[in-house]
Amino acid sequence: GAWAWLLPQRAAQARLMARPLPTPASLVTAPPPPSANQNLAGFYEVLGEKRYAEQQVKVLFDLAAKNKLTLSQGEYKAGYDKASRVSTYQIILPVKGSYQSIWQFAMQALSDMPFASLDEIGFRREAIADTTVEARLRFTLYLKDGEP
């Protein structure tokens, strides 16, 4: 009985092994890498708009409240890089809350604003037993003027 089952299985396997392999032309080829101009255009597409910088600060304040953080008044500094034609808006935010909430806030901010960078973060705790941590976060928003 085993031979009756095994022989057809062996024949099917031999037919499968006898098939030729696909030729390289029929395989999927990767698309060519983007050109420098396409990369540059993609970079400028991701930038935020300068005219909405204050609204982005509001987004940060809303995210801090959502994460149950106490947010003191921040410091703000605008700048411009002539070589790349990109405006920057630096934001320093002192916050208080749990360590986990501070990290959640920072990661959500970066996720919601892909044109932002978290340049610096510093933590301070008064006593080891304190559950509340003070942190100072420095974000930079990279912005375009909004003109094509």
CSV table of C-alpha atoms in Angstrom, one decimal:
chain,number,residue,atom,x,y,z
A,1,GLY,CA,0.0,0.0,0.0
A,2,ALA,CA,2.9,2.4,0.8
A,3,TRP,CA,4.4,1.8,-2.6
A,4,ALA,CA,1.1,2.6,-4.3
A,5,TRP,CA,1.1,5.9,-2.6
A,6,LEU,CA,4.8,6.6,-2.8
A,7,LEU,CA,5.3,6.0,-6.5
A,8,PRO,CA,2.8,8.7,-7.7
A,9,GLN,CA,4.2,11.2,-5.2
A,10,ARG,CA,7.8,10.5,-6.4
A,11,ALA,CA,6.7,11.0,-10.0
A,12,ALA,CA,5.1,14.4,-9.2
A,13,GLN,CA,8.2,15.5,-7.4
A,14,ALA,CA,10.4,14.5,-10.3
A,15,ARG,CA,8.2,16.5,-12.7
A,16,LEU,CA,8.4,19.5,-10.4
A,17,MET,CA,12.2,19.3,-10.2
A,18,ALA,CA,12.5,18.9,-14.0
A,19,ARG,CA,10.9,22.3,-14.6
A,20,PRO,CA,13.4,25.0,-15.7
A,21,LEU,CA,14.1,27.8,-13.3
A,22,PRO,CA,12.7,31.3,-14.3
A,23,THR,CA,15.0,33.4,-16.4
A,24,PRO,CA,16.4,36.6,-14.8
A,25,ALA,CA,14.4,38.7,-17.3
A,26,SER,CA,11.2,37.3,-15.9
A,27,LEU,CA,12.2,38.1,-12.3
A,28,VAL,CA,11.0,41.4,-10.7
A,29,THR,CA,13.6,44.1,-10.9
A,30,ALA,CA,14.0,46.8,-8.4
A,31,PRO,CA,13.1,50.3,-9.6
A,32,PRO,CA,16.1,52.6,-10.2
A,33,PRO,CA,17.1,54.8,-7.3
A,34,PRO,CA,15.7,58.3,-7.2
A,35,SER,CA,17.8,61.0,-8.8
A,36,ALA,CA,19.4,63.8,-6.7
A,37,ASN,CA,16.6,66.2,-7.9
A,38,GLN,CA,13.9,63.8,-6.9
A,39,ASN,CA,15.5,63.4,-3.4
A,40,LEU,CA,15.7,67.2,-3.1
A,41,ALA,CA,12.1,67.6,-4.1
A,42,GLY,CA,11.1,64.9,-1.6
A,43,PHE,CA,13.0,66.7,1.1
A,44,TYR,CA,11.2,70.0,0.5
A,45,GLU,CA,7.8,68.2,0.3
A,46,VAL,CA,8.2,67.0,3.9
A,47,LEU,CA,9.1,70.4,5.4
A,48,GLY,CA,6.4,72.2,7.3
A,49,GLU,CA,5.2,75.7,6.3
A,50,LYS,CA,6.7,78.7,8.1
A,51,ARG,CA,3.3,80.5,8.3
A,52,TYR,CA,2.0,77.6,10.5
A,53,ALA,CA,4.9,77.6,13.0
A,54,GLU,CA,2.8,79.0,15.9
A,55,GLN,CA,0.2,76.3,15.2
A,56,GLN,CA,2.9,73.7,15.5
A,57,VAL,CA,3.8,75.0,18.9
A,58,LYS,CA,0.1,74.7,19.8
A,59,VAL,CA,0.3,71.0,18.7
A,60,LEU,CA,3.2,70.5,21.1
A,61,PHE,CA,1.2,72.1,24.0
A,62,ASP,CA,-1.8,69.9,23.2
A,63,LEU,CA,0.3,66.8,23.1
A,64,ALA,CA,1.8,67.7,26.4
A,65,ALA,CA,-1.6,68.1,27.9
A,66,LYS,CA,-2.7,64.8,26.4
A,67,ASN,CA,0.2,63.1,28.0
A,68,LYS,CA,-0.6,64.7,31.4
A,69,LEU,CA,2.5,66.8,31.5
A,70,THR,CA,2.9,70.2,33.1
A,71,LEU,CA,4.4,72.5,30.5
A,72,SER,CA,6.0,75.7,31.6
A,73,GLN,CA,6.5,78.6,29.2
A,74,GLY,CA,8.8,77.7,26.4
A,75,GLU,CA,11.6,79.6,24.6
A,76,TYR,CA,11.4,80.2,20.9
A,77,LYS,CA,14.0,81.2,18.3
A,78,ALA,CA,13.6,81.6,14.6
A,79,GLY,CA,16.4,81.2,12.1
A,80,TYR,CA,17.1,80.8,8.4
A,81,ASP,CA,19.8,78.8,6.5
A,82,LYS,CA,20.6,80.6,3.2
A,83,ALA,CA,22.3,77.6,1.6
A,84,SER,CA,19.4,75.2,1.9
A,85,ARG,CA,16.7,77.9,1.9
A,86,VAL,CA,15.1,76.4,5.0
A,87,SER,CA,13.7,78.3,7.9
A,88,THR,CA,14.1,76.8,11.4
A,89,TYR,CA,12.1,77.4,14.5
A,90,GLN,CA,13.8,76.2,17.7
A,91,ILE,CA,11.6,75.4,20.7
A,92,ILE,CA,12.8,74.7,24.2
A,93,LEU,CA,10.1,73.2,26.4
A,94,PRO,CA,10.5,72.6,30.2
A,95,VAL,CA,8.0,69.9,31.2
A,96,LYS,CA,7.2,67.9,34.4
A,97,GLY,CA,5.6,64.5,34.6
A,98,SER,CA,6.4,60.8,34.6
A,99,TYR,CA,9.5,59.6,32.7
A,100,GLN,CA,7.3,57.4,30.4
A,101,SER,CA,4.9,60.3,29.7
A,102,ILE,CA,7.8,62.6,28.7
A,103,TRP,CA,9.1,60.0,26.2
A,104,GLN,CA,5.6,59.4,24.8
A,105,PHE,CA,5.2,63.1,24.3
A,106,ALA,CA,8.5,63.4,22.5
A,107,MET,CA,7.8,60.4,20.2
A,108,GLN,CA,4.3,61.6,19.4
A,109,ALA,CA,5.6,65.0,18.6
A,110,LEU,CA,8.1,63.6,16.1
A,111,SER,CA,5.5,61.3,14.6
A,112,ASP,CA,2.9,64.1,14.2
A,113,MET,CA,5.5,66.5,12.8
A,114,PRO,CA,7.9,64.7,10.4
A,115,PHE,CA,9.7,68.0,9.8
A,116,ALA,CA,10.7,68.3,13.5
A,117,SER,CA,13.9,67.0,15.2
A,118,LEU,CA,14.4,66.4,18.9
A,119,ASP,CA,17.9,67.9,19.3
A,120,GLU,CA,18.3,67.6,23.1
A,121,ILE,CA,16.5,66.2,26.0
A,122,GLY,CA,17.7,66.4,29.7
A,123,PHE,CA,16.1,64.9,32.8
A,124,ARG,CA,16.3,66.0,36.4
A,125,ARG,CA,14.7,64.5,39.5
A,126,GLU,CA,14.8,66.1,43.0
A,127,ALA,CA,14.9,62.8,44.9
A,128,ILE,CA,15.2,59.2,43.8
A,129,ALA,CA,11.8,58.4,45.2
A,130,ASP,CA,10.1,61.1,43.2
A,131,THR,CA,7.8,59.9,40.4
A,132,THR,CA,7.7,63.3,38.8
A,133,VAL,CA,10.6,64.1,36.6
A,134,GLU,CA,11.6,67.5,35.2
A,135,ALA,CA,12.8,67.5,31.6
A,136,ARG,CA,14.0,70.1,29.1
A,137,LEU,CA,13.3,69.2,25.4
A,138,ARG,CA,14.7,71.2,22.5
A,139,PHE,CA,12.9,70.7,19.2
A,140,THR,CA,13.8,72.2,15.9
A,141,LEU,CA,11.1,72.6,13.2
A,142,TYR,CA,12.4,72.8,9.6
A,143,LEU,CA,10.1,75.0,7.5
A,144,LYS,CA,9.6,76.3,4.0
A,145,ASP,CA,8.2,79.6,3.1
A,146,GLY,CA,5.0,78.1,1.6
A,147,GLU,CA,5.8,79.4,-1.9
A,148,PRO,CA,6.3,76.9,-4.7
